[in-house]
């Protein structure tokens, strides 16, 4: 091999130049992170069952999901967690298996076991992110109250950030989620002979629009629709629970219950030393470049700033840690290469031979970046 390289100088230089260019290209393509992602190859399955105790959820939801998901190919461990109103199942697969193939097989199994769950409970897949995927978190600053900030966050900011390439999930935190609250009077409910199930069914059926085809008159076709979407407290109070066709009267929700606009019961809080805050946490997809995703999130927030009439304040930004880590590693690599070249020159005392020997150091680094790109290894503190 050495004889071939010496006799065919042009081929040797062409191969070296090609590897150097490929290494430079790979260096720009390799995802850059601060620390390696050593989390498990797992798929998260969760289900909501509002109002139920952890014991009931564990017996009727978590246990059934964990039992049925154990038979998936490549499964190592299945862990369940039952909380008030929610169930979480963590399915851990072998490291050699593809994450999205695991998610596909898990989704197929969930479609088969849906009938085993209680009525109204639907199991869903969690975001395709890992435990190290939380890369950016921010709060909204401005004169609005926490309820208005949360409404802006849910309706404008979160949908816009989820459209950023590489973002797996945007989790809102803090604030008050607006909802219609119905406080039922048990005495009036019993006097009217109405059950709680009938009342809930009437409320579910009321908040929707329906179509009535069209009517043609004088050559003009007019579309007919019934508007039923709830837009105010009065609309909720006017929901008919039971009608009487013979007397032409009915029982409305406002006659047996008190309706008001309030906030959901909160089990958590986002705050600093001064006051309560409203914000969100951004998680990126697996094998995505954190620097590019964070840059995209910042750009989208900058585009939304005129419409939000509020400022964003980041309280966690991994790009700063990535920049500091890479600056430290890069400085150490430069010092190591310079020291090695100096040692070669001192020992050989021949500049041309020293240059030829020292070229192999940066060339080897560029080839290493090419191999890292081919095997999907990110440029982090450990790999560098």
Short mmCIF file of C-alpha atoms in Angstrom, two decimals:
data_model
loop_
_atom_site.label_atom_id
_atom_site.label_comp_id
_atom_site.label_asym_id
_atom_site.label_seq_id
_atom_site.Cartn_x
_atom_site.Cartn_y
_atom_site.Cartn_z
CA UNK A 1 0.00 0.00 0.00
CA UNK A 2 2.84 2.40 0.84
CA UNK A 3 4.61 1.63 -2.43
CA UNK A 4 1.40 2.29 -4.40
CA UNK A 5 0.86 5.60 -2.60
CA UNK A 6 4.44 6.76 -3.32
CA UNK A 7 4.46 5.75 -7.02
CA UNK A 8 0.97 7.17 -7.71
CA UNK A 9 1.30 10.59 -6.14
CA UNK A 10 -1.61 12.12 -8.09
CA UNK A 11 -4.02 9.37 -7.04
CA UNK A 12 -2.89 9.65 -3.43
CA UNK A 13 -3.38 13.41 -3.35
CA UNK A 14 -6.75 13.13 -5.11
CA UNK A 15 -7.99 10.56 -2.57
CA UNK A 16 -6.75 12.68 0.33
CA UNK A 17 -8.39 15.81 -1.10
CA UNK A 18 -11.65 13.93 -1.68
CA UNK A 19 -11.69 12.63 1.90
CA UNK A 20 -10.92 16.12 3.19
CA UNK A 21 -13.81 17.66 1.24
CA UNK A 22 -16.15 14.87 2.34
CA UNK A 23 -15.04 15.43 5.93
CA UNK A 24 -15.69 19.16 5.69
CA UNK A 25 -19.18 18.46 4.33
CA UNK A 26 -19.85 15.91 7.09
CA UNK A 27 -18.57 18.36 9.71
CA UNK A 28 -21.34 20.78 8.71
CA UNK A 29 -23.98 18.02 8.66
CA UNK A 30 -23.23 16.26 11.95
CA UNK A 31 -25.72 17.24 14.70
CA UNK A 32 -24.03 19.29 17.40
CA UNK A 33 -25.02 18.82 21.04
CA UNK A 34 -23.45 19.39 24.43
CA UNK A 35 -23.78 15.90 25.89
CA UNK A 36 -24.59 12.50 24.34
CA UNK A 37 -28.12 11.14 24.51
CA UNK A 38 -27.87 7.98 26.62
CA UNK A 39 -31.61 7.58 27.25
CA UNK A 40 -33.48 4.32 26.64
CA UNK A 41 -34.97 3.39 23.30
CA UNK A 42 -38.52 3.75 24.55
CA UNK A 43 -42.05 4.50 23.42
CA UNK A 44 -44.44 6.25 25.83
CA UNK A 45 -48.14 5.33 25.85
CA UNK A 46 -50.55 7.47 27.85
CA UNK A 47 -54.30 7.59 28.43
CA UNK A 48 -56.63 9.99 30.22
CA UNK A 49 -59.60 8.99 32.38
CA UNK A 50 -60.75 12.19 34.12
CA UNK A 51 -61.97 11.98 37.69
CA UNK A 52 -60.76 8.43 38.37
CA UNK A 53 -58.49 7.45 41.26
CA UNK A 54 -55.00 6.01 40.69
CA UNK A 55 -56.18 2.63 42.00
CA UNK A 56 -59.00 2.34 39.44
CA UNK A 57 -56.73 3.55 36.63
CA UNK A 58 -54.03 1.06 37.57
CA UNK A 59 -56.48 -1.85 37.64
CA UNK A 60 -58.50 -1.04 34.51
CA UNK A 61 -56.05 0.85 32.26
CA UNK A 62 -52.36 0.62 33.21
CA UNK A 63 -52.35 -3.11 33.96
CA UNK A 64 -54.16 -3.99 30.74
CA UNK A 65 -51.89 -1.81 28.60
CA UNK A 66 -48.72 -3.18 30.21
CA UNK A 67 -49.88 -6.77 29.79
CA UNK A 68 -50.79 -6.44 26.12
CA UNK A 69 -47.70 -4.42 25.11
CA UNK A 70 -45.22 -6.96 26.48
CA UNK A 71 -45.52 -9.13 23.38
CA UNK A 72 -44.12 -6.59 20.92
CA UNK A 73 -40.92 -7.57 19.05
CA UNK A 74 -37.74 -6.42 20.75
CA UNK A 75 -39.35 -5.36 24.05
CA UNK A 76 -37.04 -5.50 27.05
CA UNK A 77 -39.05 -3.85 29.84
CA UNK A 78 -42.55 -2.44 30.31
CA UNK A 79 -43.12 0.02 33.16
CA UNK A 80 -46.45 1.49 34.26
CA UNK A 81 -47.34 4.62 36.19
CA UNK A 82 -50.86 5.42 37.42
CA UNK A 83 -51.78 8.95 38.49
CA UNK A 84 -55.01 10.77 39.26
CA UNK A 85 -56.90 10.87 35.96
CA UNK A 86 -54.03 9.55 33.83
CA UNK A 87 -52.04 6.42 32.97
CA UNK A 88 -48.50 6.18 31.56
CA UNK A 89 -46.79 3.07 30.19
CA UNK A 90 -43.10 3.12 29.19
CA UNK A 91 -42.20 0.41 26.64
CA UNK A 92 -38.40 0.02 26.44
CA UNK A 93 -37.03 -1.72 23.34
CA UNK A 94 -33.61 -3.07 22.41
CA UNK A 95 -31.11 -0.36 21.46
CA UNK A 96 -30.52 -1.87 18.01
CA UNK A 97 -34.15 -1.42 16.92
CA UNK A 98 -35.40 1.60 15.00
CA UNK A 99 -37.49 4.00 17.08
CA UNK A 100 -40.09 4.74 14.42
CA UNK A 101 -40.55 1.03 13.67
CA UNK A 102 -41.19 0.55 17.39
CA UNK A 103 -43.75 3.36 17.37
CA UNK A 104 -45.52 1.83 14.36
CA UNK A 105 -45.78 -1.60 15.98
CA UNK A 106 -46.96 -0.06 19.25
CA UNK A 107 -49.65 1.91 17.42
CA UNK A 108 -50.84 -1.26 15.67
CA UNK A 109 -51.11 -3.08 19.00
CA UNK A 110 -53.03 -0.18 20.58
CA UNK A 111 -55.63 -0.41 17.81
CA UNK A 112 -56.13 -4.09 18.68
CA UNK A 113 -56.48 -3.63 22.45
CA UNK A 114 -58.73 -0.55 22.38
CA UNK A 115 -61.77 -2.70 23.18
CA UNK A 116 -60.15 -3.82 26.45
CA UNK A 117 -60.13 -0.28 27.85
CA UNK A 118 -63.10 1.36 29.61
CA UNK A 119 -65.54 3.32 27.41
CA UNK A 120 -64.26 6.78 26.58
CA UNK A 121 -60.61 5.95 27.31
CA UNK A 122 -58.24 6.13 24.33
CA UNK A 123 -54.55 5.22 24.57
CA UNK A 124 -52.18 7.47 22.63
CA UNK A 125 -48.48 7.61 21.78
CA UNK A 126 -46.27 10.18 23.43
CA UNK A 127 -44.00 12.50 21.42
CA UNK A 128 -41.04 11.03 19.54
CA UNK A 129 -38.54 12.67 21.89
CA UNK A 130 -36.17 11.36 24.55
CA UNK A 131 -35.49 12.44 28.11
CA UNK A 132 -32.66 14.64 26.78
CA UNK A 133 -34.92 16.28 24.20
CA UNK A 134 -35.91 19.37 26.22
CA UNK A 135 -33.73 22.01 24.56
CA UNK A 136 -35.54 25.33 25.04
CA UNK A 137 -37.95 26.84 27.57
CA UNK A 138 -39.36 30.34 27.79
CA UNK A 139 -41.97 32.51 29.49
CA UNK A 140 -44.25 35.24 28.15
CA UNK A 141 -43.70 38.64 29.73
CA UNK A 142 -46.24 41.45 29.51
CA UNK A 143 -49.08 43.32 31.20
CA UNK A 144 -51.68 40.56 30.59
CA UNK A 145 -52.92 38.34 33.42
CA UNK A 146 -52.04 34.66 33.61
CA UNK A 147 -55.34 33.54 32.05
CA UNK A 148 -54.91 35.76 28.97
CA UNK A 149 -51.28 34.72 28.57
CA UNK A 150 -52.21 31.05 28.71
CA UNK A 151 -54.95 31.61 26.11
CA UNK A 152 -52.46 33.30 23.75
CA UNK A 153 -49.95 30.53 24.42
CA UNK A 154 -52.42 27.72 23.63
CA UNK A 155 -54.06 29.35 20.60
CA UNK A 156 -51.12 31.07 18.87
CA UNK A 157 -47.66 30.21 20.22
CA UNK A 158 -47.88 26.43 20.70
CA UNK A 159 -49.39 25.63 17.24
CA UNK A 160 -46.82 27.88 15.56
CA UNK A 161 -43.85 26.29 17.35
CA UNK A 162 -45.05 22.75 16.65
CA UNK A 163 -44.72 23.55 12.93
CA UNK A 164 -40.99 24.28 13.29
CA UNK A 165 -38.95 21.48 11.61
CA UNK A 166 -37.48 19.12 14.20
CA UNK A 167 -39.86 20.01 17.05
CA UNK A 168 -41.55 16.96 18.59
CA UNK A 169 -43.63 18.63 21.30
CA UNK A 170 -44.33 22.01 22.86
CA UNK A 171 -45.62 21.59 26.42
CA UNK A 172 -47.36 24.66 27.91
CA UNK A 173 -46.86 25.32 31.60
CA UNK A 174 -48.38 27.71 34.11
CA UNK A 175 -51.35 29.99 33.79
CA UNK A 176 -55.06 29.25 33.98
CA UNK A 177 -56.88 27.23 31.31
CA UNK A 178 -60.32 28.70 30.66
CA UNK A 179 -63.36 26.41 30.89
CA UNK A 180 -67.12 26.44 31.45
CA UNK A 181 -67.98 25.14 34.91
CA UNK A 182 -71.43 23.66 35.66
CA UNK A 183 -72.42 23.50 39.35
CA UNK A 184 -75.46 21.20 39.52
CA UNK A 185 -78.17 21.51 42.18
CA UNK A 186 -78.96 17.89 43.25
CA UNK A 187 -82.40 18.87 44.62
CA UNK A 188 -83.59 20.43 41.35
CA UNK A 189 -82.11 17.52 39.41
CA UNK A 190 -84.13 15.04 41.48
CA UNK A 191 -87.33 17.10 41.26
CA UNK A 192 -87.17 17.06 37.44
CA UNK A 193 -86.43 13.33 37.33
CA UNK A 194 -83.23 13.83 35.33
CA UNK A 195 -80.16 11.69 35.81
CA UNK A 196 -76.60 12.94 35.68
CA UNK A 197 -75.92 10.82 32.58
CA UNK A 198 -78.80 12.49 30.74
CA UNK A 199 -77.47 15.93 31.66
CA UNK A 200 -73.94 15.08 30.46
CA UNK A 201 -75.26 13.63 27.21
CA UNK A 202 -77.30 16.78 26.55
CA UNK A 203 -74.30 19.02 27.14
CA UNK A 204 -72.12 16.93 24.79
CA UNK A 205 -74.73 17.01 22.03
CA UNK A 206 -75.39 20.74 22.31
CA UNK A 207 -72.00 22.18 21.44
CA UNK A 208 -71.89 21.51 17.69
CA UNK A 209 -73.08 22.86 14.34
CA UNK A 210 -75.23 20.80 11.98
CA UNK A 211 -75.95 21.10 8.28
CA UNK A 212 -79.42 21.11 6.70
CA UNK A 213 -78.55 20.83 3.00
CA UNK A 214 -80.01 23.72 0.96
CA UNK A 215 -83.27 25.32 -0.25
CA UNK A 216 -83.74 26.58 -3.82
CA UNK A 217 -86.08 29.52 -4.30
CA UNK A 218 -86.40 31.79 -7.35
CA UNK A 219 -83.29 30.28 -8.85
CA UNK A 220 -81.21 31.01 -5.74
CA UNK A 221 -79.80 28.17 -3.66
CA UNK A 222 -79.56 28.98 0.05
CA UNK A 223 -77.49 26.82 2.40
CA UNK A 224 -79.13 25.89 5.72
CA UNK A 225 -77.14 25.22 8.88
CA UNK A 226 -77.89 25.02 12.57
CA UNK A 227 -75.46 27.00 14.69
CA UNK A 228 -74.85 25.33 18.04
CA UNK A 229 -71.27 26.09 19.04
CA UNK A 230 -71.05 27.44 22.57
CA UNK A 231 -69.69 30.99 22.73
CA UNK A 232 -70.87 32.33 26.08
CA UNK A 233 -72.20 31.34 29.49
CA UNK A 234 -75.73 32.14 28.32
CA UNK A 235 -75.42 29.57 25.53
CA UNK A 236 -74.59 26.92 28.12
CA UNK A 237 -77.49 27.94 30.33
CA UNK A 238 -79.91 27.66 27.37
CA UNK A 239 -79.01 24.02 26.65
CA UNK A 240 -82.23 21.99 26.71
CA UNK A 241 -81.91 18.96 28.97
CA UNK A 242 -85.40 17.60 28.37
CA UNK A 243 -88.20 18.79 26.11
CA UNK A 244 -91.95 18.30 26.39
CA UNK A 245 -93.63 18.22 22.96
CA UNK A 246 -97.18 18.16 24.36
CA UNK A 247 -96.78 21.25 26.55
CA UNK A 248 -94.26 22.98 24.32
CA UNK A 249 -91.89 23.52 27.24
CA UNK A 250 -88.62 22.05 28.36
CA UNK A 251 -86.02 22.04 31.11
CA UNK A 252 -82.96 24.16 30.47
CA UNK A 253 -79.58 23.70 32.10
CA UNK A 254 -79.73 27.14 33.73
CA UNK A 255 -82.84 26.05 35.69
CA UNK A 256 -81.10 23.21 37.51
CA UNK A 257 -77.46 24.33 37.60
CA UNK A 258 -75.27 27.40 37.94
CA UNK A 259 -72.91 28.03 35.00
CA UNK A 260 -69.81 30.19 35.20
CA UNK A 261 -66.56 30.78 33.32
CA UNK A 262 -63.51 29.76 35.37
CA UNK A 263 -60.19 27.99 35.29
CA UNK A 264 -59.27 24.33 35.43
CA UNK A 265 -58.05 22.81 38.67
CA UNK A 266 -54.27 23.14 38.66
CA UNK A 267 -51.80 20.63 40.07
CA UNK A 268 -48.65 22.57 39.15
CA UNK A 269 -47.23 26.06 38.96
CA UNK A 270 -44.57 27.86 36.93
CA UNK A 271 -43.05 30.74 38.88
CA UNK A 272 -39.86 32.56 39.70
CA UNK A 273 -38.88 34.45 42.83
CA UNK A 274 -41.08 37.40 41.90
CA UNK A 275 -44.39 36.12 40.51
CA UNK A 276 -46.24 33.39 38.63
CA UNK A 277 -45.22 32.88 35.00
CA UNK A 278 -46.73 31.37 31.85
CA UNK A 279 -44.46 29.60 29.39
CA UNK A 280 -43.67 26.45 27.44
CA UNK A 281 -40.98 23.78 27.08
CA UNK A 282 -39.81 22.73 23.61
CA UNK A 283 -38.65 19.15 22.93
CA UNK A 284 -36.93 18.09 19.71
CA UNK A 285 -37.30 14.86 17.77
CA UNK A 286 -34.81 12.02 17.94
CA UNK A 287 -31.64 12.45 15.84
CA UNK A 288 -32.36 16.13 15.13
CA UNK A 289 -29.74 18.87 15.38
CA UNK A 290 -30.46 20.88 18.58
CA UNK A 291 -28.74 24.02 17.28
CA UNK A 292 -30.91 24.15 14.15
CA UNK A 293 -34.11 23.41 16.06
CA UNK A 294 -33.40 26.08 18.69
CA UNK A 295 -32.55 28.59 15.97
CA UNK A 296 -35.84 27.79 14.22
CA UNK A 297 -37.80 28.20 17.47
CA UNK A 298 -36.17 31.57 18.19
CA UNK A 299 -36.89 32.77 14.65
CA UNK A 300 -40.55 31.72 14.91
CA UNK A 301 -40.94 33.50 18.25
CA UNK A 302 -39.38 36.62 16.73
CA UNK A 303 -41.91 36.45 13.88
CA UNK A 304 -44.79 36.14 16.37
CA UNK A 305 -43.62 39.01 18.60
CA UNK A 306 -45.69 41.78 16.86
CA UNK A 307 -48.90 39.73 17.13
CA UNK A 308 -48.34 38.63 20.74
CA UNK A 309 -47.83 42.12 22.18
CA UNK A 310 -45.58 40.40 24.72
CA UNK A 311 -41.91 39.59 25.17
CA UNK A 312 -40.45 36.13 25.55
CA UNK A 313 -37.83 35.41 28.19
CA UNK A 314 -35.84 32.19 27.86
CA UNK A 315 -35.01 30.48 31.15
CA UNK A 316 -33.37 27.45 29.52
CA UNK A 317 -31.44 27.54 26.25
CA UNK A 318 -29.22 24.58 25.46
CA UNK A 319 -27.55 26.42 22.57
CA UNK A 320 -25.50 28.37 25.12
CA UNK A 321 -24.25 25.15 26.71
CA UNK A 322 -23.55 23.69 23.27
CA UNK A 323 -21.53 26.75 22.24
CA UNK A 324 -19.48 26.75 25.46
CA UNK A 325 -18.82 23.01 25.30
CA UNK A 326 -17.79 23.06 21.66
CA UNK A 327 -15.58 26.12 22.19
CA UNK A 328 -13.74 24.32 24.98
CA UNK A 329 -13.32 21.11 22.97
CA UNK A 330 -12.30 22.99 19.81
CA UNK A 331 -9.64 24.96 21.69
CA UNK A 332 -8.25 21.74 23.15
CA UNK A 333 -8.15 20.10 19.71
CA UNK A 334 -6.33 23.07 18.17
CA UNK A 335 -3.79 23.06 20.99
CA UNK A 336 -3.28 19.31 20.63
CA UNK A 337 -2.71 19.52 16.86
CA UNK A 338 -0.31 22.47 17.22
CA UNK A 339 1.63 20.68 19.97
CA UNK A 340 1.90 17.50 17.91
CA UNK A 341 3.15 19.41 14.86
CA UNK A 342 5.73 21.22 17.01
CA UNK A 343 6.99 17.93 18.46
CA UNK A 344 7.30 16.42 14.96
CA UNK A 345 9.31 19.41 13.70
CA UNK A 346 11.64 19.31 16.73
CA UNK A 347 12.34 15.60 16.40
CA UNK A 348 12.66 15.37 12.59
CA UNK A 349 14.34 18.75 12.05
CA UNK A 350 13.01 18.66 8.48
CA UNK A 351 10.19 21.03 7.55
CA UNK A 352 8.92 19.13 4.50
CA UNK A 353 8.82 15.80 6.29
CA UNK A 354 7.22 17.45 9.31
CA UNK A 355 4.53 19.02 7.14
CA UNK A 356 3.74 15.72 5.44
CA UNK A 357 3.43 13.98 8.80
CA UNK A 358 1.40 16.74 10.40
CA UNK A 359 -1.16 16.82 7.57
CA UNK A 360 -2.40 13.42 8.71
CA UNK A 361 -3.69 14.90 11.99
CA UNK A 362 -6.35 17.30 10.63
CA UNK A 363 -7.06 14.85 7.77
CA UNK A 364 -7.75 12.12 10.32
CA UNK A 365 -10.11 14.45 12.19
CA UNK A 366 -12.06 15.21 9.00
CA UNK A 367 -12.33 11.50 8.20
CA UNK A 368 -13.59 10.96 11.77
CA UNK A 369 -16.39 13.48 11.13
CA UNK A 370 -17.28 11.57 7.95
CA UNK A 371 -17.52 8.31 9.90
CA UNK A 372 -19.59 10.03 12.61
CA UNK A 373 -22.04 11.26 9.97
CA UNK A 374 -22.33 7.81 8.37
CA UNK A 375 -23.05 6.15 11.75
CA UNK A 376 -25.33 8.88 13.09
CA UNK A 377 -23.06 9.97 15.96
CA UNK A 378 -23.60 13.55 17.11
CA UNK A 379 -20.71 15.91 17.83
CA UNK A 380 -20.83 16.21 21.60
CA UNK A 381 -18.44 16.38 24.51
CA UNK A 382 -17.84 12.62 24.53
CA UNK A 383 -17.48 11.96 20.80
CA UNK A 384 -15.26 14.99 20.18
#
